[in-house]
Amino acid sequence: MKLWAGRFKHDVDQKTNDFNSSISFDCRMVKQDIMGSIAHAAMLGRQNIIDPSESEKIITGLQGILADIETGALKIDMQAEDIHTFIEGELTARIGDAGKRLHTARSRNDQVALDLRLYLLEQCGAVAQSLRGLIEVLLRQAAQHTETVMPGYTHLQRAQPITFGHHLMAYVQMLLRDLDRLADCKKRMAISPLGAGALAGTTYPLDRESVATELGLCGVCCNSLDGVSDRDFVIELLSCLSLVMVHLSRFAEEVILWCSWEFKFIELDDGFATGSSIMPQKKNPDIAELVRGKSGRVFGALLTLLTVMKGLPLAYNKDMQEDKQPVFDAVDTVLICTDTFAAMLDTMTVLKDNMRAAAAKGFINATDCADYLVGKGLPFRDAYKAVGTLVARCIDDGQTLETLPLSDYQSVCELFSEDVYDAISLDRCVQRRTVKGGPAPACVQQEIEAARTALKQVCKQF
Ligand code: ARG
């Protein structure tokens, strides 16, 4: 029997019922639906909109339902239209007429908007927790590798010397911004739409603020039409999650490269790699590839929501039921990717010698060599040209800047002397990049400390 049975002559067609029904996915919000109803019923009682004794009965009934669902004693009926209908039906079956008063001054339109906000707020906390775990792994690894020299790249060409710790800290910065965005997005999510009714508010003397406070929300929506039709908070969350996946997929790509024989900068633990069914020698970075690939699902969810919402007239439209599956899937995806990625990075072996060997090739100290001449008074552009000439000579002679004889240096520019070899040593090149945010071990150490403080600070908001 449908809620709206009075208006209809016969029941809905079975396939249409399945098509229309959302219980298979909105059942996730069962706890939030019940908590929202408890807060609503309590307020109805306080305001004498319903008899306080009936309000009590409703609350006890709802608590019983939640407890039974949690223990498994009560199964959610997948034939119900949605979780809201199911809970209301179950409540009435349990406590009789008082249950029929729960929906006074409420519509499923403001109810579903509330449920989704409450559910996603909880998920923001879970995502934050997971990001925090990943950041902590990176901070630990970075602290161990403030002196592990590796080549930094531009255009995927060896460019200048950095350290592995410095490289990892770049991802920490991205993930800290992700946390900050998530915290910001929560501000607009934590708003109660209850009281918006179907679209035009209600004639009952509601106390909307007290319901919001009881639910831990920061305020109430200011316009009833907006209250039921706003899904900006879903889109904002999906944008935040998409950026998380952009960051993870860039990192994943680097992990994949670093695992290749061409780089061999890291080796993944056997627990986080897979083999091949035919090639006995293979050890594949599948986890990183999956993370890279799964970013597509999250971006897809964002685009789905933008497309669902675009052009919708006010206020509620059933199109909006399509908001849930994509955002649920996106949250699940980010959680599993972040957790697995963290565990993978926590257990990897860093092949320092290979990183250093790669840094020793490719003339990545050429800029430092030019800076050396600048230190001796030459304008940078002239120094740049002189070192370019030296690099070309090295390539012709199969030399590096470290092995090139001083006489060759001096034949290009007489400002060179013996101390050039110290100036271009990889460790010196890194140590001297002491600008704030630079790769010098002391700077990275400072960056790590500051990031630890920032992490604590941002996590307070969840
Ligand atoms: N299942 C619906 C949704 O997710 C609940 C709201 C239904 N409202 C309505 N007027 N049909 O959006």
PDB file of N, CA, C and O and ligand atoms in Angstrom, residues 22 25-26 81-82 84 107-109 112 231 316-318 320-321 323-324, ligand 1:
ATOM      1  N   SER A  22      13.755   3.928  -4.371  1.00  0.00           N
ATOM      2  CA  SER A  22      15.147   4.300  -4.076  1.00  0.00           C
ATOM      3  C   SER A  22      15.680   3.563  -2.852  1.00  0.00           C
ATOM      4  O   SER A  22      16.783   3.827  -2.398  1.00  0.00           O
ATOM      5  N   PHE A  25      19.213   1.978  -2.362  1.00  0.00           N
ATOM      6  CA  PHE A  25      20.402   2.784  -2.051  1.00  0.00           C
ATOM      7  C   PHE A  25      20.175   3.785  -0.913  1.00  0.00           C
ATOM      8  O   PHE A  25      21.088   4.058  -0.156  1.00  0.00           O
ATOM      9  N   ASP A  26      18.925   4.292  -0.755  1.00  0.00           N
ATOM     10  CA  ASP A  26      18.798   5.271   0.342  1.00  0.00           C
ATOM     11  C   ASP A  26      18.698   4.596   1.712  1.00  0.00           C
ATOM     12  O   ASP A  26      18.719   5.275   2.739  1.00  0.00           O
ATOM     13  N   GLU A  81       9.037   1.965  -0.903  1.00  0.00           N
ATOM     14  CA  GLU A  81       9.435   2.937  -1.923  1.00  0.00           C
ATOM     15  C   GLU A  81      10.791   3.575  -1.581  1.00  0.00           C
ATOM     16  O   GLU A  81      11.656   3.719  -2.447  1.00  0.00           O
ATOM     17  N   ASP A  82      10.922   3.958  -0.345  1.00  0.00           N
ATOM     18  CA  ASP A  82      12.200   4.539   0.084  1.00  0.00           C
ATOM     19  C   ASP A  82      12.349   4.362   1.584  1.00  0.00           C
ATOM     20  O   ASP A  82      11.435   3.875   2.255  1.00  0.00           O
ATOM     21  N   HIS A  84      12.369   6.484   3.963  1.00  0.00           N
ATOM     22  CA  HIS A  84      11.465   7.319   4.771  1.00  0.00           C
ATOM     23  C   HIS A  84      10.118   6.620   4.967  1.00  0.00           C
ATOM     24  O   HIS A  84       9.577   6.572   6.061  1.00  0.00           O
ATOM     25  N   SER A 107       7.692  17.077   4.947  1.00  0.00           N
ATOM     26  CA  SER A 107       7.505  16.419   3.651  1.00  0.00           C
ATOM     27  C   SER A 107       8.726  15.528   3.447  1.00  0.00           C
ATOM     28  O   SER A 107       9.772  15.745   4.063  1.00  0.00           O
ATOM     29  N   ARG A 108       8.613  14.556   2.559  1.00  0.00           N
ATOM     30  CA  ARG A 108       9.817  13.786   2.262  1.00  0.00           C
ATOM     31  C   ARG A 108      10.865  14.671   1.573  1.00  0.00           C
ATOM     32  O   ARG A 108      12.044  14.342   1.542  1.00  0.00           O
ATOM     33  N   ASN A 109      10.393  15.792   1.029  1.00  0.00           N
ATOM     34  CA  ASN A 109      11.355  16.646   0.324  1.00  0.00           C
ATOM     35  C   ASN A 109      12.356  17.311   1.276  1.00  0.00           C
ATOM     36  O   ASN A 109      13.562  17.325   1.011  1.00  0.00           O
ATOM     37  N   VAL A 112      14.385  14.192   2.990  1.00  0.00           N
ATOM     38  CA  VAL A 112      15.486  13.560   2.253  1.00  0.00           C
ATOM     39  C   VAL A 112      16.696  14.502   2.179  1.00  0.00           C
ATOM     40  O   VAL A 112      17.852  14.073   2.253  1.00  0.00           O
ATOM     41  N   ARG A 231      21.175  21.190  -3.869  1.00  0.00           N
ATOM     42  CA  ARG A 231      22.110  20.061  -3.775  1.00  0.00           C
ATOM     43  C   ARG A 231      23.546  20.548  -4.002  1.00  0.00           C
ATOM     44  O   ARG A 231      24.428  19.764  -4.334  1.00  0.00           O
ATOM     45  N   TYR A 316      11.519  20.908  -5.583  1.00  0.00           N
ATOM     46  CA  TYR A 316      11.939  19.514  -5.687  1.00  0.00           C
ATOM     47  C   TYR A 316      11.464  18.914  -7.007  1.00  0.00           C
ATOM     48  O   TYR A 316      10.356  19.170  -7.482  1.00  0.00           O
ATOM     49  N   ASN A 317      12.298  18.108  -7.606  1.00  0.00           N
ATOM     50  CA  ASN A 317      11.931  17.288  -8.767  1.00  0.00           C
ATOM     51  C   ASN A 317      12.515  15.906  -8.530  1.00  0.00           C
ATOM     52  O   ASN A 317      13.589  15.772  -7.937  1.00  0.00           O
ATOM     53  N   LYS A 318      11.852  14.896  -9.059  1.00  0.00           N
ATOM     54  CA  LYS A 318      12.296  13.529  -8.788  1.00  0.00           C
ATOM     55  C   LYS A 318      13.671  13.242  -9.377  1.00  0.00           C
ATOM     56  O   LYS A 318      14.371  12.322  -8.941  1.00  0.00           O
ATOM     57  N   MET A 320      16.116  14.571  -8.697  1.00  0.00           N
ATOM     58  CA  MET A 320      17.093  14.733  -7.613  1.00  0.00           C
ATOM     59  C   MET A 320      17.334  13.448  -6.834  1.00  0.00           C
ATOM     60  O   MET A 320      18.312  13.356  -6.088  1.00  0.00           O
ATOM     61  N   GLN A 321      16.487  12.467  -7.039  1.00  0.00           N
ATOM     62  CA  GLN A 321      16.749  11.160  -6.421  1.00  0.00           C
ATOM     63  C   GLN A 321      18.037  10.555  -6.996  1.00  0.00           C
ATOM     64  O   GLN A 321      18.670   9.699  -6.379  1.00  0.00           O
ATOM     65  N   ASP A 323      20.755  11.877  -7.141  1.00  0.00           N
ATOM     66  CA  ASP A 323      21.940  12.450  -6.496  1.00  0.00           C
ATOM     67  C   ASP A 323      22.703  11.421  -5.659  1.00  0.00           C
ATOM     68  O   ASP A 323      23.906  11.545  -5.477  1.00  0.00           O
ATOM     69  N   LYS A 324      21.982  10.414  -5.154  1.00  0.00           N
ATOM     70  CA  LYS A 324      22.576   9.587  -4.097  1.00  0.00           C
ATOM     71  C   LYS A 324      23.611   8.572  -4.571  1.00  0.00           C
ATOM     72  O   LYS A 324      24.732   8.527  -4.044  1.00  0.00           O
TER      73      LYS A 324
HETATM   74  N1  ARG B   1      13.397   9.090  -2.755  1.00  0.00           N
HETATM   75  C1  ARG B   1      13.206  10.485  -2.917  1.00  0.00           C
HETATM   76  C2  ARG B   1      14.549  11.158  -3.215  1.00  0.00           C
HETATM   77  O1  ARG B   1      15.535  10.538  -3.004  1.00  0.00           O
HETATM   78  C3  ARG B   1      12.635  11.050  -1.654  1.00  0.00           C
HETATM   79  C4  ARG B   1      11.816  12.296  -1.853  1.00  0.00           C
HETATM   80  C5  ARG B   1      10.544  11.975  -2.505  1.00  0.00           C
HETATM   81  N2  ARG B   1       9.729  13.102  -2.687  1.00  0.00           N
HETATM   82  C6  ARG B   1       8.741  13.098  -3.538  1.00  0.00           C
HETATM   83  N3  ARG B   1       8.074  14.181  -3.641  1.00  0.00           N
HETATM   84  N4  ARG B   1       8.498  12.102  -4.333  1.00  0.00           N
HETATM   85  O2  ARG B   1      14.633  12.256  -3.662  1.00  0.00           O
END
